[in-house]
Amino acid sequence: MSGIAEVIKSRISANSYDTERKLTDQEMTDLIDLATHAPSAFNLQNWKFLAVRSEQAKARLLPLAYGQQKVVDAAVTFIVCGTLHPHETLPAALKPTLDAGIIDESIYNMWVGAAQGMYQENPQLQRDEAIRSGSLAAMTLMLAAKGQGLVSTPMIGFDQAAVIEAFNLPATDIPVMLVTVGYPGTTNWPQKPRKAVQDVLEFV
Ligand SMILES: Cc1cc2nc3c(=O)[nH]c(=O)nc-3n(C[C@H](O)[C@H](O)[C@H](O)COP(=O)(O)O)c2cc1C
């Protein structure tokens, strides 16, 4: 198996974390650095991450995650957000791609204009894009964690409105998923079996 296939097939959604082993802020920063290498439409990068890692912040999150103990036991829970109004943030987000000479000014202007046309009057598409980008970043984060010998858990079991309020998220930030990350405890299940590929793949 290739290195990437091995990582994909051995990643688990953890239930049990080693409560003694923490991560440094630099280690969490490095994980998010890797997560931001996820793709996004037009390279919008319409995501933000909140690292819930202090005892107080974890205690605030615990009831909002319906008492899921992983939030306390893991070194950190990232609140992965997708952001709205991506057409407004694209010009700055795409500028380094222009400056690096990867795209020229005509493509830059075309993409910025296309994003304006697509998203400006379409809040549903803005929300879809926030969920898409946040989900791709969350998956990349989980693979990054696996690559560092860590385990992770994606979690949708949380009160979205309450998380927005408790962590003072601006109206443009949609909490897409919680991703808990840390060193593994002793009672995790192996990765669960998946449906047979012929049941989910169709060739046309
Ligand atoms: C969008 C999403 C939401 C999830 N929410 C939770 C959750 O709130 N709590 C939890 O313990 N696991 C949660 N999970 C983990 C799933 O139960 C897990 O990914 C699935 O059982 C497959 O496990 P495996 O990848 O370890 O094989 C969630 C997974 C996804 C993708």
PDB file of N, CA and C in Angstrom, residues 18-120:
ATOM      1  N   ASP A  18      -5.510  10.141  25.144  1.00  0.00           N
ATOM      2  CA  ASP A  18      -4.566  10.164  26.263  1.00  0.00           C
ATOM      3  C   ASP A  18      -4.649  11.553  26.903  1.00  0.00           C
ATOM      4  N   THR A  19      -5.218  11.602  28.106  1.00  0.00           N
ATOM      5  CA  THR A  19      -5.465  12.910  28.746  1.00  0.00           C
ATOM      6  C   THR A  19      -4.180  13.551  29.268  1.00  0.00           C
ATOM      7  N   GLU A  20      -3.100  12.764  29.317  1.00  0.00           N
ATOM      8  CA  GLU A  20      -1.839  13.294  29.866  1.00  0.00           C
ATOM      9  C   GLU A  20      -1.005  14.022  28.815  1.00  0.00           C
ATOM     10  N   ARG A  21      -1.251  13.725  27.547  1.00  0.00           N
ATOM     11  CA  ARG A  21      -0.370  14.273  26.508  1.00  0.00           C
ATOM     12  C   ARG A  21      -1.029  15.449  25.799  1.00  0.00           C
ATOM     13  N   LYS A  22      -0.392  16.594  25.923  1.00  0.00           N
ATOM     14  CA  LYS A  22      -0.912  17.832  25.339  1.00  0.00           C
ATOM     15  C   LYS A  22      -0.223  18.089  23.999  1.00  0.00           C
ATOM     16  N   LEU A  23      -0.672  19.107  23.313  1.00  0.00           N
ATOM     17  CA  LEU A  23       0.010  19.606  22.115  1.00  0.00           C
ATOM     18  C   LEU A  23       0.417  21.047  22.387  1.00  0.00           C
ATOM     19  N   THR A  24       1.557  21.450  21.862  1.00  0.00           N
ATOM     20  CA  THR A  24       1.955  22.851  21.995  1.00  0.00           C
ATOM     21  C   THR A  24       1.156  23.690  20.994  1.00  0.00           C
ATOM     22  N   ASP A  25       1.107  24.990  21.260  1.00  0.00           N
ATOM     23  CA  ASP A  25       0.427  25.875  20.311  1.00  0.00           C
ATOM     24  C   ASP A  25       1.099  25.789  18.943  1.00  0.00           C
ATOM     25  N   GLN A  26       2.425  25.596  18.929  1.00  0.00           N
ATOM     26  CA  GLN A  26       3.124  25.478  17.646  1.00  0.00           C
ATOM     27  C   GLN A  26       2.674  24.216  16.904  1.00  0.00           C
ATOM     28  N   GLU A  27       2.501  23.112  17.641  1.00  0.00           N
ATOM     29  CA  GLU A  27       2.049  21.872  16.986  1.00  0.00           C
ATOM     30  C   GLU A  27       0.639  22.054  16.410  1.00  0.00           C
ATOM     31  N   MET A  28      -0.226  22.754  17.154  1.00  0.00           N
ATOM     32  CA  MET A  28      -1.589  23.006  16.637  1.00  0.00           C
ATOM     33  C   MET A  28      -1.527  23.924  15.416  1.00  0.00           C
ATOM     34  N   THR A  29      -0.649  24.903  15.476  1.00  0.00           N
ATOM     35  CA  THR A  29      -0.483  25.817  14.336  1.00  0.00           C
ATOM     36  C   THR A  29      -0.016  25.039  13.109  1.00  0.00           C
ATOM     37  N   ASP A  30       0.924  24.119  13.312  1.00  0.00           N
ATOM     38  CA  ASP A  30       1.434  23.325  12.186  1.00  0.00           C
ATOM     39  C   ASP A  30       0.326  22.459  11.571  1.00  0.00           C
ATOM     40  N   LEU A  31      -0.569  21.929  12.418  1.00  0.00           N
ATOM     41  CA  LEU A  31      -1.687  21.128  11.895  1.00  0.00           C
ATOM     42  C   LEU A  31      -2.612  21.990  11.035  1.00  0.00           C
ATOM     43  N   ILE A  32      -2.895  23.195  11.520  1.00  0.00           N
ATOM     44  CA  ILE A  32      -3.791  24.068  10.748  1.00  0.00           C
ATOM     45  C   ILE A  32      -3.095  24.556   9.478  1.00  0.00           C
ATOM     46  N   ASP A  33      -1.794  24.748   9.562  1.00  0.00           N
ATOM     47  CA  ASP A  33      -1.041  25.101   8.344  1.00  0.00           C
ATOM     48  C   ASP A  33      -1.269  24.015   7.280  1.00  0.00           C
ATOM     49  N   LEU A  34      -1.165  22.751   7.690  1.00  0.00           N
ATOM     50  CA  LEU A  34      -1.404  21.658   6.738  1.00  0.00           C
ATOM     51  C   LEU A  34      -2.859  21.652   6.274  1.00  0.00           C
ATOM     52  N   ALA A  35      -3.797  21.884   7.195  1.00  0.00           N
ATOM     53  CA  ALA A  35      -5.229  21.860   6.837  1.00  0.00           C
ATOM     54  C   ALA A  35      -5.537  22.898   5.759  1.00  0.00           C
ATOM     55  N   THR A  36      -4.835  24.034   5.810  1.00  0.00           N
ATOM     56  CA  THR A  36      -5.123  25.101   4.844  1.00  0.00           C
ATOM     57  C   THR A  36      -4.551  24.807   3.456  1.00  0.00           C
ATOM     58  N   HIS A  37      -3.901  23.659   3.312  1.00  0.00           N
ATOM     59  CA  HIS A  37      -3.502  23.229   1.961  1.00  0.00           C
ATOM     60  C   HIS A  37      -4.645  22.510   1.253  1.00  0.00           C
ATOM     61  N   ALA A  38      -5.794  22.401   1.902  1.00  0.00           N
ATOM     62  CA  ALA A  38      -6.988  21.852   1.243  1.00  0.00           C
ATOM     63  C   ALA A  38      -7.369  22.755   0.070  1.00  0.00           C
ATOM     64  N   PRO A  39      -8.001  22.171  -0.939  1.00  0.00           N
ATOM     65  CA  PRO A  39      -8.470  23.015  -2.052  1.00  0.00           C
ATOM     66  C   PRO A  39      -9.771  23.719  -1.686  1.00  0.00           C
ATOM     67  N   SER A  40     -10.044  24.830  -2.373  1.00  0.00           N
ATOM     68  CA  SER A  40     -11.341  25.516  -2.238  1.00  0.00           C
ATOM     69  C   SER A  40     -11.636  26.189  -3.577  1.00  0.00           C
ATOM     70  N   ALA A  41     -12.901  26.431  -3.837  1.00  0.00           N
ATOM     71  CA  ALA A  41     -13.298  27.033  -5.117  1.00  0.00           C
ATOM     72  C   ALA A  41     -12.560  28.360  -5.314  1.00  0.00           C
ATOM     73  N   PHE A  42     -11.990  28.572  -6.467  1.00  0.00           N
ATOM     74  CA  PHE A  42     -11.221  29.785  -6.790  1.00  0.00           C
ATOM     75  C   PHE A  42     -10.040  30.015  -5.840  1.00  0.00           C
ATOM     76  N   ASN A  43      -9.719  29.048  -5.006  1.00  0.00           N
ATOM     77  CA  ASN A  43      -8.749  29.262  -3.906  1.00  0.00           C
ATOM     78  C   ASN A  43      -9.285  30.304  -2.913  1.00  0.00           C
ATOM     79  N   LEU A  44     -10.605  30.202  -2.662  1.00  0.00           N
ATOM     80  CA  LEU A  44     -11.272  31.153  -1.761  1.00  0.00           C
ATOM     81  C   LEU A  44     -10.698  31.115  -0.342  1.00  0.00           C
ATOM     82  N   GLN A  45     -10.350  29.899   0.092  1.00  0.00           N
ATOM     83  CA  GLN A  45      -9.838  29.727   1.476  1.00  0.00           C
ATOM     84  C   GLN A  45     -10.812  30.339   2.482  1.00  0.00           C
ATOM     85  N   ASN A  46     -12.084  30.060   2.260  1.00  0.00           N
ATOM     86  CA  ASN A  46     -13.136  30.636   3.109  1.00  0.00           C
ATOM     87  C   ASN A  46     -13.353  29.768   4.349  1.00  0.00           C
ATOM     88  N   TRP A  47     -12.311  29.753   5.194  1.00  0.00           N
ATOM     89  CA  TRP A  47     -12.362  28.966   6.424  1.00  0.00           C
ATOM     90  C   TRP A  47     -11.669  29.698   7.550  1.00  0.00           C
ATOM     91  N   LYS A  48     -12.022  29.322   8.766  1.00  0.00           N
ATOM     92  CA  LYS A  48     -11.343  29.820   9.967  1.00  0.00           C
ATOM     93  C   LYS A  48     -11.367  28.699  10.993  1.00  0.00           C
ATOM     94  N   PHE A  49     -10.455  28.770  11.947  1.00  0.00           N
ATOM     95  CA  PHE A  49     -10.306  27.684  12.927  1.00  0.00           C
ATOM     96  C   PHE A  49     -10.149  28.300  14.318  1.00  0.00           C
ATOM     97  N   LEU A  50     -10.874  27.741  15.266  1.00  0.00           N
ATOM     98  CA  LEU A  50     -10.718  28.163  16.656  1.00  0.00           C
ATOM     99  C   LEU A  50     -10.165  26.956  17.410  1.00  0.00           C
ATOM    100  N   ALA A  51      -9.021  27.119  18.063  1.00  0.00           N
ATOM    101  CA  ALA A  51      -8.401  26.011  18.800  1.00  0.00           C
ATOM    102  C   ALA A  51      -8.839  26.081  20.259  1.00  0.00           C
ATOM    103  N   VAL A  52      -9.745  25.195  20.634  1.00  0.00           N
ATOM    104  CA  VAL A  52     -10.254  25.165  22.010  1.00  0.00           C
ATOM    105  C   VAL A  52      -9.332  24.252  22.806  1.00  0.00           C
ATOM    106  N   ARG A  53      -8.392  24.846  23.557  1.00  0.00           N
ATOM    107  CA  ARG A  53      -7.378  24.014  24.210  1.00  0.00           C
ATOM    108  C   ARG A  53      -7.147  24.351  25.685  1.00  0.00           C
ATOM    109  N   SER A  54      -7.689  25.466  26.178  1.00  0.00           N
ATOM    110  CA  SER A  54      -7.536  25.743  27.612  1.00  0.00           C
ATOM    111  C   SER A  54      -8.627  24.988  28.387  1.00  0.00           C
ATOM    112  N   GLU A  55      -8.368  24.744  29.668  1.00  0.00           N
ATOM    113  CA  GLU A  55      -9.359  24.026  30.485  1.00  0.00           C
ATOM    114  C   GLU A  55     -10.688  24.780  30.509  1.00  0.00           C
ATOM    115  N   GLN A  56     -10.591  26.125  30.612  1.00  0.00           N
ATOM    116  CA  GLN A  56     -11.831  26.925  30.682  1.00  0.00           C
ATOM    117  C   GLN A  56     -12.622  26.843  29.388  1.00  0.00           C
ATOM    118  N   ALA A  57     -11.905  26.967  28.268  1.00  0.00           N
ATOM    119  CA  ALA A  57     -12.611  26.942  26.980  1.00  0.00           C
ATOM    120  C   ALA A  57     -13.205  25.560  26.729  1.00  0.00           C
ATOM    121  N   LYS A  58     -12.473  24.501  27.129  1.00  0.00           N
ATOM    122  CA  LYS A  58     -13.022  23.137  26.974  1.00  0.00           C
ATOM    123  C   LYS A  58     -14.290  22.970  27.816  1.00  0.00           C
ATOM    124  N   ALA A  59     -14.257  23.519  29.036  1.00  0.00           N
ATOM    125  CA  ALA A  59     -15.424  23.408  29.925  1.00  0.00           C
ATOM    126  C   ALA A  59     -16.620  24.148  29.325  1.00  0.00           C
ATOM    127  N   ARG A  60     -16.334  25.246  28.617  1.00  0.00           N
ATOM    128  CA  ARG A  60     -17.410  25.997  27.961  1.00  0.00           C
ATOM    129  C   ARG A  60     -18.006  25.188  26.814  1.00  0.00           C
ATOM    130  N   LEU A  61     -17.122  24.468  26.100  1.00  0.00           N
ATOM    131  CA  LEU A  61     -17.587  23.722  24.920  1.00  0.00           C
ATOM    132  C   LEU A  61     -18.315  22.423  25.293  1.00  0.00           C
ATOM    133  N   LEU A  62     -17.907  21.797  26.406  1.00  0.00           N
ATOM    134  CA  LEU A  62     -18.426  20.457  26.743  1.00  0.00           C
ATOM    135  C   LEU A  62     -19.957  20.363  26.699  1.00  0.00           C
ATOM    136  N   PRO A  63     -20.700  21.219  27.417  1.00  0.00           N
ATOM    137  CA  PRO A  63     -22.167  21.074  27.355  1.00  0.00           C
ATOM    138  C   PRO A  63     -22.736  21.380  25.986  1.00  0.00           C
ATOM    139  N   LEU A  64     -22.045  22.234  25.225  1.00  0.00           N
ATOM    140  CA  LEU A  64     -22.534  22.603  23.888  1.00  0.00           C
ATOM    141  C   LEU A  64     -22.298  21.473  22.899  1.00  0.00           C
ATOM    142  N   ALA A  65     -21.369  20.560  23.251  1.00  0.00           N
ATOM    143  CA  ALA A  65     -21.131  19.352  22.447  1.00  0.00           C
ATOM    144  C   ALA A  65     -21.862  18.169  23.083  1.00  0.00           C
ATOM    145  N   TYR A  66     -22.960  18.491  23.770  1.00  0.00           N
ATOM    146  CA  TYR A  66     -23.832  17.486  24.381  1.00  0.00           C
ATOM    147  C   TYR A  66     -23.064  16.543  25.304  1.00  0.00           C
ATOM    148  N   GLY A  67     -22.079  17.091  26.013  1.00  0.00           N
ATOM    149  CA  GLY A  67     -21.360  16.312  27.018  1.00  0.00           C
ATOM    150  C   GLY A  67     -20.384  15.296  26.448  1.00  0.00           C
ATOM    151  N   GLN A  68     -20.029  15.416  25.184  1.00  0.00           N
ATOM    152  CA  GLN A  68     -19.082  14.442  24.605  1.00  0.00           C
ATOM    153  C   GLN A  68     -17.694  14.660  25.236  1.00  0.00           C
ATOM    154  N   GLN A  69     -17.276  13.697  26.048  1.00  0.00           N
ATOM    155  CA  GLN A  69     -16.101  13.834  26.903  1.00  0.00           C
ATOM    156  C   GLN A  69     -14.804  14.058  26.120  1.00  0.00           C
ATOM    157  N   LYS A  70     -14.800  13.647  24.853  1.00  0.00           N
ATOM    158  CA  LYS A  70     -13.607  13.838  24.007  1.00  0.00           C
ATOM    159  C   LYS A  70     -13.152  15.298  23.970  1.00  0.00           C
ATOM    160  N   VAL A  71     -14.136  16.183  24.074  1.00  0.00           N
ATOM    161  CA  VAL A  71     -13.842  17.612  24.011  1.00  0.00           C
ATOM    162  C   VAL A  71     -12.914  18.035  25.160  1.00  0.00           C
ATOM    163  N   VAL A  72     -13.040  17.345  26.286  1.00  0.00           N
ATOM    164  CA  VAL A  72     -12.188  17.635  27.440  1.00  0.00           C
ATOM    165  C   VAL A  72     -10.906  16.798  27.384  1.00  0.00           C
ATOM    166  N   ASP A  73     -11.036  15.538  26.978  1.00  0.00           N
ATOM    167  CA  ASP A  73      -9.908  14.603  27.042  1.00  0.00           C
ATOM    168  C   ASP A  73      -8.860  14.850  25.954  1.00  0.00           C
ATOM    169  N   ALA A  74      -9.299  15.269  24.784  1.00  0.00           N
ATOM    170  CA  ALA A  74      -8.345  15.500  23.684  1.00  0.00           C
ATOM    171  C   ALA A  74      -7.524  16.752  23.970  1.00  0.00           C
ATOM    172  N   ALA A  75      -6.357  16.823  23.352  1.00  0.00           N
ATOM    173  CA  ALA A  75      -5.506  17.998  23.559  1.00  0.00           C
ATOM    174  C   ALA A  75      -6.203  19.268  23.081  1.00  0.00           C
ATOM    175  N   VAL A  76      -6.939  19.146  22.001  1.00  0.00           N
ATOM    176  CA  VAL A  76      -7.583  20.337  21.426  1.00  0.00           C
ATOM    177  C   VAL A  76      -8.816  19.923  20.639  1.00  0.00           C
ATOM    178  N   THR A  77      -9.817  20.779  20.637  1.00  0.00           N
ATOM    179  CA  THR A  77     -10.929  20.639  19.691  1.00  0.00           C
ATOM    180  C   THR A  77     -10.927  21.878  18.808  1.00  0.00           C
ATOM    181  N   PHE A  78     -10.775  21.647  17.524  1.00  0.00           N
ATOM    182  CA  PHE A  78     -10.849  22.763  16.585  1.00  0.00           C
ATOM    183  C   PHE A  78     -12.309  22.976  16.182  1.00  0.00           C
ATOM    184  N   ILE A  79     -12.781  24.205  16.315  1.00  0.00           N
ATOM    185  CA  ILE A  79     -14.063  24.576  15.717  1.00  0.00           C
ATOM    186  C   ILE A  79     -13.724  25.021  14.295  1.00  0.00           C
ATOM    187  N   VAL A  80     -14.078  24.158  13.337  1.00  0.00           N
ATOM    188  CA  VAL A  80     -13.750  24.453  11.935  1.00  0.00           C
ATOM    189  C   VAL A  80     -14.921  25.230  11.335  1.00  0.00           C
ATOM    190  N   CYS A  81     -14.649  26.443  10.908  1.00  0.00           N
ATOM    191  CA  CYS A  81     -15.696  27.304  10.343  1.00  0.00           C
ATOM    192  C   CYS A  81     -15.490  27.488   8.852  1.00  0.00           C
ATOM    193  N   GLY A  82     -16.593  27.573   8.139  1.00  0.00           N
ATOM    194  CA  GLY A  82     -16.580  28.078   6.774  1.00  0.00           C
ATOM    195  C   GLY A  82     -17.128  29.491   6.811  1.00  0.00           C
ATOM    196  N   THR A  83     -16.628  30.353   5.945  1.00  0.00           N
ATOM    197  CA  THR A  83     -17.028  31.759   6.043  1.00  0.00           C
ATOM    198  C   THR A  83     -17.879  32.193   4.852  1.00  0.00           C
ATOM    199  N   LEU A  84     -18.813  33.106   5.146  1.00  0.00           N
ATOM    200  CA  LEU A  84     -19.713  33.642   4.127  1.00  0.00           C
ATOM    201  C   LEU A  84     -19.051  34.823   3.396  1.00  0.00           C
ATOM    202  N   HIS A  85     -19.719  35.361   2.404  1.00  0.00           N
ATOM    203  CA  HIS A  85     -19.241  36.497   1.594  1.00  0.00           C
ATOM    204  C   HIS A  85     -17.871  36.213   0.962  1.00  0.00           C
ATOM    205  N   PRO A  86     -17.677  35.025   0.371  1.00  0.00           N
ATOM    206  CA  PRO A  86     -16.350  34.689  -0.145  1.00  0.00           C
ATOM    207  C   PRO A  86     -15.910  35.591  -1.290  1.00  0.00           C
ATOM    208  N   HIS A  87     -16.887  36.172  -2.002  1.00  0.00           N
ATOM    209  CA  HIS A  87     -16.529  37.072  -3.119  1.00  0.00           C
ATOM    210  C   HIS A  87     -15.841  38.334  -2.597  1.00  0.00           C
ATOM    211  N   GLU A  88     -16.120  38.686  -1.325  1.00  0.00           N
ATOM    212  CA  GLU A  88     -15.481  39.892  -0.769  1.00  0.00           C
ATOM    213  C   GLU A  88     -14.049  39.605  -0.294  1.00  0.00           C
ATOM    214  N   THR A  89     -13.805  38.379   0.110  1.00  0.00           N
ATOM    215  CA  THR A  89     -12.476  38.046   0.625  1.00  0.00           C
ATOM    216  C   THR A  89     -11.559  37.474  -0.468  1.00  0.00           C
ATOM    217  N   LEU A  90     -12.148  37.109  -1.626  1.00  0.00           N
ATOM    218  CA  LEU A  90     -11.332  36.484  -2.681  1.00  0.00           C
ATOM    219  C   LEU A  90     -10.214  37.383  -3.211  1.00  0.00           C
ATOM    220  N   PRO A  91     -10.455  38.694  -3.483  1.00  0.00           N
ATOM    221  CA  PRO A  91      -9.358  39.487  -4.058  1.00  0.00           C
ATOM    222  C   PRO A  91      -8.075  39.392  -3.229  1.00  0.00           C
ATOM    223  N   ALA A  92      -8.176  39.505  -1.915  1.00  0.00           N
ATOM    224  CA  ALA A  92      -6.975  39.415  -1.069  1.00  0.00           C
ATOM    225  C   ALA A  92      -6.457  37.980  -0.999  1.00  0.00           C
ATOM    226  N   ALA A  93      -7.386  37.013  -0.933  1.00  0.00           N
ATOM    227  CA  ALA A  93      -6.967  35.614  -0.795  1.00  0.00           C
ATOM    228  C   ALA A  93      -6.223  35.121  -2.035  1.00  0.00           C
ATOM    229  N   LEU A  94      -6.605  35.671  -3.195  1.00  0.00           N
ATOM    230  CA  LEU A  94      -6.035  35.193  -4.463  1.00  0.00           C
ATOM    231  C   LEU A  94      -4.783  35.969  -4.868  1.00  0.00           C
ATOM    232  N   LYS A  95      -4.529  37.089  -4.206  1.00  0.00           N
ATOM    233  CA  LYS A  95      -3.424  37.976  -4.602  1.00  0.00           C
ATOM    234  C   LYS A  95      -2.065  37.242  -4.591  1.00  0.00           C
ATOM    235  N   PRO A  96      -1.761  36.440  -3.564  1.00  0.00           N
ATOM    236  CA  PRO A  96      -0.469  35.740  -3.591  1.00  0.00           C
ATOM    237  C   PRO A  96      -0.316  34.800  -4.791  1.00  0.00           C
ATOM    238  N   THR A  97      -1.433  34.260  -5.293  1.00  0.00           N
ATOM    239  CA  THR A  97      -1.375  33.385  -6.472  1.00  0.00           C
ATOM    240  C   THR A  97      -1.006  34.209  -7.708  1.00  0.00           C
ATOM    241  N   LEU A  98      -1.531  35.437  -7.751  1.00  0.00           N
ATOM    242  CA  LEU A  98      -1.170  36.375  -8.827  1.00  0.00           C
ATOM    243  C   LEU A  98       0.294  36.784  -8.683  1.00  0.00           C
ATOM    244  N   ASP A  99       0.683  37.171  -7.467  1.00  0.00           N
ATOM    245  CA  ASP A  99       2.054  37.656  -7.223  1.00  0.00           C
ATOM    246  C   ASP A  99       3.090  36.568  -7.518  1.00  0.00           C
ATOM    247  N   ALA A 100       2.708  35.316  -7.288  1.00  0.00           N
ATOM    248  CA  ALA A 100       3.639  34.204  -7.546  1.00  0.00           C
ATOM    249  C   ALA A 100       3.737  33.882  -9.036  1.00  0.00           C
ATOM    250  N   GLY A 101       2.904  34.542  -9.843  1.00  0.00           N
ATOM    251  CA  GLY A 101       2.945  34.316 -11.292  1.00  0.00           C
ATOM    252  C   GLY A 101       2.256  33.027 -11.715  1.00  0.00           C
ATOM    253  N   ILE A 102       1.475  32.440 -10.830  1.00  0.00           N
ATOM    254  CA  ILE A 102       0.776  31.196 -11.172  1.00  0.00           C
ATOM    255  C   ILE A 102      -0.399  31.501 -12.093  1.00  0.00           C
ATOM    256  N   ILE A 103      -1.093  32.588 -11.803  1.00  0.00           N
ATOM    257  CA  ILE A 103      -2.127  33.071 -12.716  1.00  0.00           C
ATOM    258  C   ILE A 103      -1.765  34.507 -13.107  1.00  0.00           C
ATOM    259  N   ASP A 104      -2.239  34.932 -14.287  1.00  0.00           N
ATOM    260  CA  ASP A 104      -1.949  36.315 -14.694  1.00  0.00           C
ATOM    261  C   ASP A 104      -3.143  37.204 -14.335  1.00  0.00           C
ATOM    262  N   GLU A 105      -2.990  38.498 -14.616  1.00  0.00           N
ATOM    263  CA  GLU A 105      -3.993  39.455 -14.186  1.00  0.00           C
ATOM    264  C   GLU A 105      -5.359  39.196 -14.830  1.00  0.00           C
ATOM    265  N   SER A 106      -5.355  38.697 -16.077  1.00  0.00           N
ATOM    266  CA  SER A 106      -6.655  38.483 -16.727  1.00  0.00           C
ATOM    267  C   SER A 106      -7.407  37.335 -16.029  1.00  0.00           C
ATOM    268  N   ILE A 107      -6.685  36.304 -15.646  1.00  0.00           N
ATOM    269  CA  ILE A 107      -7.363  35.197 -14.932  1.00  0.00           C
ATOM    270  C   ILE A 107      -7.792  35.665 -13.538  1.00  0.00           C
ATOM    271  N   TYR A 108      -6.910  36.430 -12.888  1.00  0.00           N
ATOM    272  CA  TYR A 108      -7.252  36.969 -11.564  1.00  0.00           C
ATOM    273  C   TYR A 108      -8.568  37.746 -11.647  1.00  0.00           C
ATOM    274  N   ASN A 109      -8.653  38.669 -12.599  1.00  0.00           N
ATOM    275  CA  ASN A 109      -9.851  39.506 -12.718  1.00  0.00           C
ATOM    276  C   ASN A 109     -11.066  38.661 -13.102  1.00  0.00           C
ATOM    277  N   MET A 110     -10.840  37.654 -13.948  1.00  0.00           N
ATOM    278  CA  MET A 110     -11.952  36.799 -14.366  1.00  0.00           C
ATOM    279  C   MET A 110     -12.508  36.019 -13.166  1.00  0.00           C
ATOM    280  N   TRP A 111     -11.607  35.469 -12.357  1.00  0.00           N
ATOM    281  CA  TRP A 111     -12.062  34.690 -11.199  1.00  0.00           C
ATOM    282  C   TRP A 111     -12.765  35.580 -10.176  1.00  0.00           C
ATOM    283  N   VAL A 112     -12.181  36.755  -9.916  1.00  0.00           N
ATOM    284  CA  VAL A 112     -12.806  37.668  -8.942  1.00  0.00           C
ATOM    285  C   VAL A 112     -14.196  38.084  -9.439  1.00  0.00           C
ATOM    286  N   GLY A 113     -14.296  38.353 -10.736  1.00  0.00           N
ATOM    287  CA  GLY A 113     -15.587  38.729 -11.312  1.00  0.00           C
ATOM    288  C   GLY A 113     -16.580  37.571 -11.273  1.00  0.00           C
ATOM    289  N   ALA A 114     -16.090  36.366 -11.586  1.00  0.00           N
ATOM    290  CA  ALA A 114     -16.978  35.192 -11.582  1.00  0.00           C
ATOM    291  C   ALA A 114     -17.501  34.932 -10.172  1.00  0.00           C
ATOM    292  N   ALA A 115     -16.621  35.055  -9.181  1.00  0.00           N
ATOM    293  CA  ALA A 115     -17.037  34.829  -7.792  1.00  0.00           C
ATOM    294  C   ALA A 115     -18.076  35.868  -7.373  1.00  0.00           C
ATOM    295  N   GLN A 116     -17.847  37.099  -7.794  1.00  0.00           N
ATOM    296  CA  GLN A 116     -18.814  38.177  -7.507  1.00  0.00           C
ATOM    297  C   GLN A 116     -20.192  37.786  -8.055  1.00  0.00           C
ATOM    298  N   GLY A 117     -20.193  37.370  -9.332  1.00  0.00           N
ATOM    299  CA  GLY A 117     -21.445  37.015  -9.984  1.00  0.00           C
ATOM    300  C   GLY A 117     -22.122  35.812  -9.340  1.00  0.00           C
ATOM    301  N   MET A 118     -21.316  34.851  -8.910  1.00  0.00           N
ATOM    302  CA  MET A 118     -21.894  33.619  -8.352  1.00  0.00           C
ATOM    303  C   MET A 118     -22.450  33.800  -6.940  1.00  0.00           C
ATOM    304  N   TYR A 119     -21.673  34.484  -6.093  1.00  0.00           N
ATOM    305  CA  TYR A 119     -21.998  34.446  -4.659  1.00  0.00           C
ATOM    306  C   TYR A 119     -22.770  35.653  -4.140  1.00  0.00           C
ATOM    307  N   GLN A 120     -22.577  36.840  -4.797  1.00  0.00           N
ATOM    308  CA  GLN A 120     -23.064  38.081  -4.181  1.00  0.00           C
ATOM    309  C   GLN A 120     -24.545  38.028  -3.811  1.00  0.00           C
TER     310      GLN A 120
END
